[in-house]
Amino acid sequence: MLREEKLYTTSADYVYDELLHKILMRQIKPGEHLAEVNIAVSLGVSRTPVREALRRLASQGLLEVIPNVGAKVVSPTQKDLEDTFMVRNALEIMAVRLAVQNINPTYLAEMEEAIKQEEQALRSGDFEEYLGVNEEFHRIIAQLSGNNVLEDFIKNCIARISIYTVFTEPPVEEIIRTSLAEHKEILNAIKERDVNRAEKTMEEHIINTLNSLLLYDKKNR
């Protein structure tokens, strides 16, 4: 499947997107070292935007930067996953609680559109599209919380989890189908301004996602 062409504001954004795509599509493997000069040559840019993109990926927990050696793709452990989900669970429950208080028609429409895109990802079996739409759904809720710091932390947690999802190689269709159903439940709770239900459905969604990844990780060992 061909990737949709994008317009980039900076060269660093372009490099970041290209590297993230290669990691998610397993074209760059866990533990693989990334050389600035090689990336710059292959993408036709200088080393400055490459360095900036690598720093951004490292800040999201996707790369490990080793002094005097360079950057390499992380090889996350089960504990890394569990620790990330523990933090994400607390943050997302906080976000959905605040989102219910701030809900408005514009954000509801954006969430409904994200769910439509997730349905499209399910039909096409496009895992990369699903990862992007899944992040967008949760980002909208975080943005609706009105807390920019909370939004940034949630985005970083999701990025870390996305990379682990790639490494465990779960069945794409099953993961997307389950996520879609749970997202619809979360949206309905927000629409009804039911704080308790919204928090409960979000927590169940996060826990179910963690358990699914742990299950497929064990099967692949």
Coordinates of N, CA and C in Angstrom, one line a residue:
M1 N 0.8 -1.2 0.0 CA 0.0 0.0 0.0 C 0.9 1.2 0.0
L2 N 0.6 2.2 -0.9 CA 1.3 3.4 -1.0 C 1.0 4.3 0.1
R3 N 2.0 5.0 0.6 CA 1.8 6.0 1.7 C 1.2 7.3 1.1
E4 N 0.3 7.9 1.9 CA -0.2 9.2 1.5 C 0.9 10.3 1.6
E5 N 1.0 11.1 0.5 CA 2.0 12.1 0.5 C 1.7 13.2 1.5
K6 N 2.7 13.8 2.2 CA 2.4 14.8 3.2 C 3.3 16.0 2.9
L7 N 2.8 17.1 3.4 CA 3.6 18.4 3.3 C 4.2 18.6 4.7
Y8 N 5.5 18.9 4.7 CA 6.2 19.1 6.0 C 6.6 20.5 6.2
T9 N 6.4 21.0 7.4 CA 6.8 22.3 7.8 C 8.4 22.5 7.8
T10 N 9.0 21.4 8.4 CA 10.5 21.4 8.5 C 11.1 20.1 8.0
S11 N 12.3 20.1 7.7 CA 13.0 18.9 7.3 C 13.1 17.9 8.5
A12 N 13.1 18.4 9.7 CA 13.2 17.5 10.9 C 11.8 16.7 11.0
D13 N 10.7 17.4 10.7 CA 9.4 16.7 10.7 C 9.4 15.6 9.6
Y14 N 10.0 15.9 8.5 CA 10.1 14.9 7.4 C 10.9 13.7 7.8
V15 N 12.1 13.9 8.4 CA 13.0 12.9 8.8 C 12.3 12.0 10.0
Y16 N 11.7 12.7 10.9 CA 11.0 12.1 12.0 C 9.9 11.1 11.5
D17 N 9.1 11.6 10.6 CA 8.0 10.8 10.0 C 8.6 9.6 9.3
E18 N 9.6 9.8 8.5 CA 10.2 8.6 7.7 C 10.8 7.6 8.7
L19 N 11.5 8.0 9.7 CA 12.1 7.1 10.6 C 11.0 6.3 11.4
L20 N 10.0 7.1 11.9 CA 8.9 6.4 12.6 C 8.2 5.4 11.8
H21 N 8.0 5.7 10.5 CA 7.3 4.8 9.6 C 8.2 3.5 9.5
K22 N 9.5 3.7 9.3 CA 10.3 2.5 9.1 C 10.4 1.6 10.4
I23 N 10.3 2.3 11.6 CA 10.3 1.5 12.8 C 9.0 0.7 13.0
L24 N 7.9 1.4 12.7 CA 6.6 0.8 12.8 C 6.4 -0.3 11.8
M25 N 7.0 -0.2 10.6 CA 6.8 -1.2 9.6 C 7.9 -2.3 9.7
R26 N 8.7 -2.2 10.8 CA 9.8 -3.2 11.1 C 10.9 -3.2 10.0
Q27 N 11.0 -2.1 9.3 CA 12.1 -1.9 8.4 C 13.4 -1.6 9.1
I28 N 13.2 -1.0 10.3 CA 14.3 -0.8 11.3 C 14.0 -1.7 12.5
K29 N 14.9 -2.5 12.9 CA 14.7 -3.5 13.9 C 15.1 -3.1 15.3
P30 N 14.5 -3.7 16.3 CA 15.0 -3.4 17.7 C 16.5 -3.6 17.9
G31 N 17.1 -2.7 18.5 CA 18.6 -2.8 18.7 C 19.4 -2.3 17.6
E32 N 18.8 -2.0 16.4 CA 19.6 -1.5 15.3 C 20.1 -0.1 15.5
H33 N 21.3 0.1 15.2 CA 21.9 1.5 15.3 C 21.6 2.3 14.1
L34 N 21.4 3.6 14.4 CA 21.1 4.6 13.4 C 22.2 5.6 13.2
A35 N 22.8 5.7 12.1 CA 23.9 6.6 11.8 C 23.4 7.8 11.2
E36 N 23.7 9.0 11.8 CA 23.2 10.3 11.3 C 23.6 10.5 9.8
V37 N 24.8 10.2 9.5 CA 25.3 10.5 8.1 C 24.5 9.6 7.1
N38 N 24.3 8.4 7.4 CA 23.6 7.5 6.5 C 22.2 7.9 6.3
I39 N 21.5 8.3 7.4 CA 20.1 8.8 7.3 C 20.1 10.1 6.4
A40 N 21.0 11.0 6.7 CA 21.0 12.2 6.0 C 21.2 12.0 4.5
V41 N 22.1 11.1 4.1 CA 22.3 10.8 2.7 C 21.1 10.2 2.0
S42 N 20.5 9.2 2.7 CA 19.4 8.5 2.2 C 18.1 9.3 2.0
L43 N 18.0 10.3 2.9 CA 16.8 11.2 2.8 C 17.1 12.5 2.1
G44 N 18.3 12.8 1.8 CA 18.6 14.0 1.1 C 18.6 15.3 1.9
V45 N 18.9 15.2 3.1 CA 18.9 16.3 4.0 C 20.3 16.4 4.7
S46 N 20.5 17.5 5.5 CA 21.7 17.7 6.2 C 21.6 16.9 7.5
R47 N 22.7 16.9 8.3 CA 22.6 16.1 9.6 C 21.9 16.8 10.7
T48 N 21.7 18.1 10.5 CA 21.0 18.9 11.6 C 19.5 18.4 11.8
P49 N 18.7 18.3 10.8 CA 17.4 17.8 11.0 C 17.3 16.4 11.4
V50 N 18.3 15.6 11.0 CA 18.4 14.2 11.4 C 18.6 14.1 12.9
R51 N 19.6 14.9 13.4 CA 19.9 15.0 14.8 C 18.6 15.4 15.6
E52 N 17.9 16.4 15.1 CA 16.7 16.8 15.8 C 15.6 15.7 15.8
A53 N 15.5 15.0 14.7 CA 14.5 13.9 14.6 C 14.8 12.8 15.6
L54 N 16.1 12.5 15.7 CA 16.6 11.4 16.6 C 16.3 11.8 18.0
R55 N 16.5 13.1 18.3 CA 16.3 13.5 19.7 C 14.8 13.4 20.0
R56 N 14.0 13.7 19.1 CA 12.5 13.6 19.3 C 12.1 12.2 19.5
L57 N 12.6 11.3 18.7 CA 12.3 9.9 18.9 C 12.8 9.3 20.2
A58 N 13.9 9.8 20.6 CA 14.5 9.4 21.9 C 13.7 9.9 23.1
S59 N 13.1 11.1 22.9 CA 12.3 11.7 24.0 C 11.0 11.0 24.2
Q60 N 10.6 10.3 23.1 CA 9.4 9.4 23.2 C 9.7 8.0 23.6
G61 N 10.9 7.7 23.9 CA 11.3 6.4 24.4 C 11.4 5.4 23.3
L62 N 11.5 5.8 22.0 CA 11.7 4.9 20.9 C 13.1 4.6 20.6
L63 N 14.0 5.5 20.9 CA 15.4 5.3 20.6 C 16.2 5.5 21.9
E64 N 17.3 4.9 22.0 CA 18.3 5.0 23.1 C 19.5 5.7 22.6
V65 N 19.9 6.8 23.1 CA 21.1 7.6 22.7 C 22.2 7.2 23.6
I66 N 23.3 6.7 23.0 CA 24.5 6.3 23.7 C 25.6 7.2 23.4
P67 N 26.2 7.9 24.4 CA 27.3 8.8 24.2 C 28.4 8.2 23.5
N68 N 28.9 9.0 22.5 CA 30.1 8.6 21.7 C 29.8 7.3 20.8
V69 N 28.6 6.9 20.8 CA 28.2 5.7 19.9 C 27.1 6.1 18.9
G70 N 26.1 6.7 19.4 CA 24.9 7.1 18.6 C 23.6 6.6 19.1
A71 N 22.6 6.5 18.2 CA 21.3 6.1 18.7 C 21.0 4.7 18.1
K72 N 20.1 4.0 18.9 CA 19.7 2.7 18.5 C 18.2 2.5 18.9
V73 N 17.5 1.7 18.1 CA 16.1 1.5 18.4 C 16.0 0.6 19.7
V74 N 15.1 1.0 20.6 CA 15.0 0.3 21.9 C 14.5 -1.1 21.7
S75 N 14.8 -1.9 22.7 CA 14.3 -3.3 22.7 C 13.5 -3.4 24.1
P76 N 12.3 -2.9 24.1 CA 11.5 -2.8 25.4 C 11.2 -4.2 26.0
T77 N 11.3 -4.3 27.3 CA 11.0 -5.5 28.1 C 9.5 -5.5 28.5
Q78 N 9.1 -6.6 29.1 CA 7.7 -6.7 29.6 C 7.5 -5.7 30.7
K79 N 8.5 -5.5 31.5 CA 8.4 -4.5 32.6 C 8.3 -3.1 32.1
D80 N 9.0 -2.8 31.0 CA 8.8 -1.5 30.3 C 7.4 -1.2 29.9
L81 N 6.8 -2.3 29.4 CA 5.4 -2.2 28.9 C 4.5 -2.0 30.1
E82 N 4.6 -2.8 31.1 CA 3.8 -2.7 32.3 C 3.9 -1.3 33.0
D83 N 5.1 -0.8 33.1 CA 5.4 0.5 33.7 C 4.7 1.6 32.9
T84 N 4.8 1.5 31.6 CA 4.2 2.5 30.7 C 2.7 2.5 30.8
F85 N 2.1 1.3 30.9 CA 0.7 1.2 31.0 C 0.2 1.7 32.3
M86 N 0.9 1.5 33.4 CA 0.5 2.0 34.7 C 0.4 3.5 34.7
V87 N 1.4 4.2 34.1 CA 1.4 5.6 34.0 C 0.3 6.1 33.1
R88 N 0.1 5.4 31.9 CA -0.9 5.8 30.9 C -2.3 5.7 31.5
N89 N -2.5 4.6 32.3 CA -3.8 4.4 32.9 C -4.3 5.6 33.7
A90 N -3.3 6.0 34.6 CA -3.6 7.1 35.5 C -3.9 8.4 34.7
L91 N -3.0 8.6 33.7 CA -3.2 9.9 32.9 C -4.4 9.9 32.1
E92 N -4.8 8.8 31.5 CA -6.0 8.7 30.6 C -7.3 8.8 31.4
I93 N -7.3 8.3 32.6 CA -8.5 8.4 33.4 C -8.7 9.9 33.8
M94 N -7.6 10.5 34.1 CA -7.6 12.0 34.5 C -8.1 12.7 33.2
A95 N -7.6 12.4 32.1 CA -8.0 13.1 30.8 C -9.4 13.0 30.5
V96 N -9.9 11.8 30.6 CA -11.3 11.5 30.2 C -12.3 12.2 31.2
R97 N -11.9 12.3 32.5 CA -12.7 12.9 33.5 C -12.8 14.4 33.2
L98 N -11.7 15.0 32.8 CA -11.7 16.5 32.4 C -12.4 16.7 31.1
A99 N -12.3 15.7 30.2 CA -12.9 15.8 28.9 C -14.4 15.9 29.0
V100 N -15.0 15.1 29.9 CA -16.5 15.1 30.1 C -16.9 16.5 30.5
Q101 N -16.1 17.1 31.3 CA -16.5 18.5 31.8 C -16.4 19.5 30.7
N102 N -15.5 19.3 29.7 CA -15.3 20.3 28.7 C -15.9 20.0 27.3
I103 N -16.6 18.9 27.2 CA -17.1 18.4 25.9 C -17.9 19.5 25.1
N104 N -17.7 19.5 23.8 CA -18.4 20.4 22.9 C -18.6 19.7 21.6
P105 N -19.5 20.2 20.7 CA -19.8 19.5 19.5 C -18.6 19.3 18.5
T106 N -17.7 20.3 18.5 CA -16.6 20.2 17.6 C -15.7 19.0 18.0
Y107 N -15.4 18.8 19.3 CA -14.6 17.7 19.7 C -15.3 16.3 19.5
L108 N -16.6 16.3 19.7 CA -17.4 15.1 19.5 C -17.3 14.7 18.0
A109 N -17.4 15.7 17.1 CA -17.3 15.4 15.7 C -16.0 14.8 15.3
E110 N -14.9 15.4 15.9 CA -13.6 14.9 15.7 C -13.4 13.5 16.2
M111 N -14.0 13.1 17.3 CA -13.9 11.8 17.8 C -14.7 10.8 17.0
E112 N -15.8 11.2 16.5 CA -16.6 10.4 15.6 C -15.9 10.1 14.3
E113 N -15.2 11.2 13.8 CA -14.4 11.0 12.6 C -13.3 10.1 12.8
A114 N -12.6 10.1 13.9 CA -11.5 9.2 14.2 C -12.0 7.8 14.2
I115 N -13.2 7.5 14.8 CA -13.8 6.2 14.8 C -14.1 5.7 13.4
K116 N -14.6 6.6 12.5 CA -14.8 6.2 11.1 C -13.5 5.8 10.5
Q117 N -12.4 6.5 10.7 CA -11.1 6.2 10.2 C -10.6 4.9 10.7
E118 N -10.9 4.6 12.0 CA -10.5 3.3 12.6 C -11.3 2.2 11.9
E119 N -12.6 2.4 11.6 CA -13.4 1.4 10.8 C -12.7 1.1 9.5
Q120 N -12.3 2.2 8.8 CA -11.6 2.0 7.5 C -10.3 1.2 7.7
A121 N -9.5 1.5 8.7 CA -8.3 0.7 9.0 C -8.6 -0.7 9.2
L122 N -9.7 -1.0 9.8 CA -10.1 -2.4 10.1 C -10.5 -3.1 8.7
R123 N -11.2 -2.4 7.9 CA -11.6 -2.9 6.5 C -10.3 -3.2 5.7
S124 N -9.4 -2.3 5.7 CA -8.2 -2.4 4.9 C -7.1 -3.2 5.5
G125 N -7.2 -3.5 6.8 CA -6.1 -4.2 7.5 C -4.8 -3.4 7.6
D126 N -4.9 -2.1 7.6 CA -3.8 -1.2 7.6 C -3.4 -0.9 9.0
F127 N -2.3 -1.6 9.5 CA -1.9 -1.4 10.9 C -1.3 -0.1 11.2
E128 N -0.6 0.5 10.3 CA 0.0 1.8 10.5 C -1.0 2.8 10.6
E129 N -2.1 2.7 9.7 CA -3.2 3.7 9.8 C -3.9 3.6 11.1
Y130 N -4.1 2.3 11.6 CA -4.7 2.1 12.9 C -4.0 2.8 14.0
L131 N -2.6 2.6 14.0 CA -1.8 3.2 15.1 C -2.0 4.7 15.1
G132 N -2.0 5.3 13.9 CA -2.2 6.8 13.8 C -3.5 7.2 14.3
V133 N -4.6 6.5 13.9 CA -6.0 6.9 14.2 C -6.2 6.6 15.7
N134 N -5.6 5.5 16.3 CA -5.7 5.3 17.7 C -5.1 6.4 18.5
E135 N -3.9 6.8 18.1 CA -3.3 7.9 18.8 C -4.1 9.2 18.7
E136 N -4.7 9.4 17.5 CA -5.6 10.6 17.3 C -6.8 10.6 18.2
F137 N -7.4 9.5 18.4 CA -8.6 9.4 19.3 C -8.2 9.8 20.7
H138 N -7.2 9.2 21.2 CA -6.7 9.5 22.6 C -6.2 10.9 22.7
R139 N -5.6 11.4 21.6 CA -5.1 12.8 21.7 C -6.2 13.8 21.8
I140 N -7.3 13.5 21.1 CA -8.5 14.4 21.1 C -9.0 14.5 22.6
I141 N -9.1 13.3 23.2 CA -9.6 13.3 24.6 C -8.6 14.1 25.5
A142 N -7.3 13.9 25.3 CA -6.3 14.6 26.1 C -6.4 16.1 25.8
Q143 N -6.5 16.5 24.6 CA -6.6 17.9 24.2 C -7.9 18.5 24.9
L144 N -9.0 17.7 24.9 CA -10.2 18.2 25.5 C -10.1 18.4 27.0
S145 N -9.1 17.8 27.6 CA -8.9 18.0 29.0 C -8.5 19.4 29.3
G146 N -8.0 20.1 28.3 CA -7.5 21.5 28.5 C -6.2 21.6 29.2
N147 N -5.5 20.5 29.4 CA -4.2 20.5 30.1 C -3.1 20.0 29.1
N148 N -2.3 21.0 28.7 CA -1.3 20.7 27.6 C -0.2 19.8 28.1
V149 N 0.2 19.9 29.4 CA 1.2 19.0 29.9 C 0.7 17.5 29.9
L150 N -0.6 17.4 30.3 CA -1.2 16.0 30.3 C -1.3 15.5 28.9
E151 N -1.6 16.3 28.0 CA -1.7 15.8 26.6 C -0.3 15.4 26.1
D152 N 0.8 16.1 26.4 CA 2.1 15.7 26.0 C 2.5 14.4 26.6
F153 N 2.2 14.2 27.9 CA 2.6 12.9 28.6 C 1.9 11.7 27.9
I154 N 0.6 11.9 27.6 CA -0.2 10.9 27.1 C 0.3 10.5 25.7
K155 N 0.7 11.5 24.9 CA 1.2 11.2 23.5 C 2.5 10.4 23.6
N156 N 3.3 10.8 24.6 CA 4.6 10.0 24.7 C 4.3 8.6 25.2
C157 N 3.4 8.4 26.1 CA 3.0 7.0 26.5 C 2.5 6.2 25.3
I158 N 1.7 6.8 24.5 CA 1.1 6.1 23.3 C 2.2 5.7 22.4
A159 N 3.2 6.6 22.1 CA 4.3 6.3 21.2 C 5.1 5.1 21.7
R160 N 5.4 5.1 23.0 CA 6.1 4.0 23.6 C 5.4 2.7 23.4
I161 N 4.1 2.7 23.6 CA 3.3 1.5 23.5 C 3.2 1.0 22.1
S162 N 3.1 2.0 21.1 CA 3.0 1.6 19.7 C 4.2 0.8 19.3
I163 N 5.4 1.2 19.8 CA 6.6 0.5 19.4 C 6.6 -0.9 20.0
Y164 N 6.0 -1.1 21.2 CA 6.0 -2.4 21.8 C 5.0 -3.3 21.0
T165 N 3.9 -2.6 20.6 CA 2.9 -3.3 19.8 C 3.5 -3.9 18.5
V166 N 4.3 -3.1 17.9 CA 5.0 -3.6 16.7 C 5.9 -4.8 17.0
F167 N 6.6 -4.8 18.1 CA 7.6 -5.8 18.4 C 6.9 -7.1 18.8
T168 N 5.7 -7.1 19.4 CA 5.0 -8.3 19.8 C 4.2 -8.9 18.7
E169 N 4.0 -8.2 17.6 CA 3.4 -8.7 16.4 C 2.0 -9.4 16.7
P170 N 1.1 -8.7 17.3 CA -0.3 -9.2 17.5 C -1.1 -9.3 16.3
P171 N -2.1 -10.1 16.2 CA -3.0 -10.2 15.0 C -3.7 -8.8 14.8
V172 N -3.4 -8.2 13.7 CA -3.9 -6.9 13.4 C -5.4 -6.7 13.5
E173 N -6.1 -7.6 12.8 CA -7.6 -7.4 12.8 C -8.2 -7.5 14.1
E174 N -7.7 -8.5 14.9 CA -8.3 -8.6 16.3 C -8.0 -7.4 17.2
I175 N -6.8 -6.9 17.1 CA -6.5 -5.7 17.9 C -7.3 -4.5 17.5
I176 N -7.5 -4.3 16.2 CA -8.2 -3.1 15.7 C -9.7 -3.3 16.1
R177 N -10.3 -4.5 15.9 CA -11.7 -4.7 16.1 C -12.0 -4.5 17.6
T178 N -11.2 -5.0 18.5 CA -11.4 -4.8 19.9 C -11.3 -3.3 20.3
S179 N -10.2 -2.7 19.8 CA -10.0 -1.2 20.1 C -11.2 -0.4 19.6
L180 N -11.7 -0.7 18.4 CA -12.8 0.0 17.9 C -14.0 0.0 18.8
A181 N -14.4 -1.2 19.2 CA -15.6 -1.4 20.1 C -15.4 -0.6 21.4
E182 N -14.2 -0.7 21.9 CA -14.0 0.0 23.2 C -14.0 1.5 23.0
H183 N -13.5 2.0 21.9 CA -13.5 3.4 21.7 C -14.9 4.0 21.5
K184 N -15.8 3.2 20.9 CA -17.2 3.6 20.8 C -17.9 3.7 22.2
E185 N -17.5 2.7 23.1 CA -18.1 2.8 24.4 C -17.6 4.0 25.1
I186 N -16.3 4.4 25.0 CA -15.8 5.6 25.6 C -16.5 6.8 25.1
L187 N -16.6 6.9 23.8 CA -17.3 8.0 23.2 C -18.7 8.2 23.7
N188 N -19.5 7.1 23.8 CA -20.8 7.2 24.2 C -20.9 7.7 25.7
A189 N -20.0 7.2 26.5 CA -19.9 7.7 27.9 C -19.7 9.2 28.0
I190 N -18.8 9.7 27.1 CA -18.5 11.1 27.1 C -19.7 11.9 26.6
K191 N -20.3 11.4 25.5 CA -21.5 12.1 25.0 C -22.6 12.2 26.1
E192 N -22.7 11.2 26.9 CA -23.8 11.2 28.0 C -23.3 12.0 29.2
R193 N -22.1 12.5 29.2 CA -21.5 13.2 30.3 C -21.5 12.4 31.6
D194 N -21.3 11.1 31.4 CA -21.3 10.2 32.6 C -19.8 10.0 33.0
V195 N -19.3 10.7 34.0 CA -17.9 10.7 34.4 C -17.5 9.3 34.9
N196 N -18.3 8.7 35.7 CA -18.0 7.4 36.3 C -17.8 6.4 35.2
R197 N -18.8 6.4 34.3 CA -18.8 5.4 33.2 C -17.6 5.6 32.3
A198 N -17.3 6.9 32.0 CA -16.2 7.3 31.1 C -14.9 6.8 31.7
E199 N -14.7 7.0 33.0 CA -13.5 6.6 33.7 C -13.4 5.1 33.7
K200 N -14.5 4.4 33.9 CA -14.5 2.9 34.0 C -14.2 2.3 32.6
T201 N -14.8 2.8 31.6 CA -14.6 2.3 30.3 C -13.2 2.5 29.8
M202 N -12.6 3.7 30.1 CA -11.3 4.0 29.7 C -10.3 3.1 30.4
E203 N -10.5 2.9 31.7 CA -9.6 2.0 32.5 C -9.7 0.5 31.9
E204 N -10.9 0.1 31.6 CA -11.0 -1.3 31.1 C -10.3 -1.4 29.7
H205 N -10.4 -0.3 28.9 CA -9.8 -0.3 27.6 C -8.2 -0.4 27.7
I206 N -7.7 0.4 28.7 CA -6.2 0.4 28.9 C -5.8 -1.0 29.4
I207 N -6.5 -1.6 30.4 CA -6.1 -2.9 30.9 C -6.2 -4.0 29.9
N208 N -7.3 -3.9 29.1 CA -7.5 -5.0 28.1 C -6.4 -4.9 27.0
T209 N -6.0 -3.7 26.7 CA -4.9 -3.5 25.7 C -3.6 -4.1 26.2
L210 N -3.3 -3.8 27.5 CA -2.1 -4.4 28.1 C -2.1 -5.9 28.2
N211 N -3.2 -6.4 28.6 CA -3.4 -7.9 28.7 C -3.2 -8.6 27.3
S212 N -3.8 -8.0 26.3 CA -3.6 -8.5 25.0 C -2.2 -8.5 24.5
L213 N -1.5 -7.4 24.7 CA -0.1 -7.4 24.3 C 0.8 -8.4 25.1
L214 N 0.5 -8.5 26.4 CA 1.3 -9.5 27.2 C 1.0 -10.9 26.7
L215 N -0.2 -11.2 26.3 CA -0.6 -12.5 25.8 C 0.2 -12.9 24.6
Y216 N 0.2 -11.9 23.6 CA 0.9 -12.2 22.3 C 2.4 -12.2 22.5
D217 N 2.9 -11.4 23.5 CA 4.3 -11.4 23.7 C 4.8 -12.8 24.2
K218 N 4.0 -13.4 25.1 CA 4.3 -14.7 25.6 C 4.3 -15.8 24.5
K219 N 3.3 -15.6 23.6 CA 3.2 -16.6 22.5 C 4.4 -16.5 21.6
N220 N 5.0 -15.3 21.5 CA 6.1 -15.1 20.5 C 7.4 -15.4 21.1
R221 N 7.5 -15.7 22.4 CA 8.8 -16.0 23.0 C 9.2 -17.5 22.8

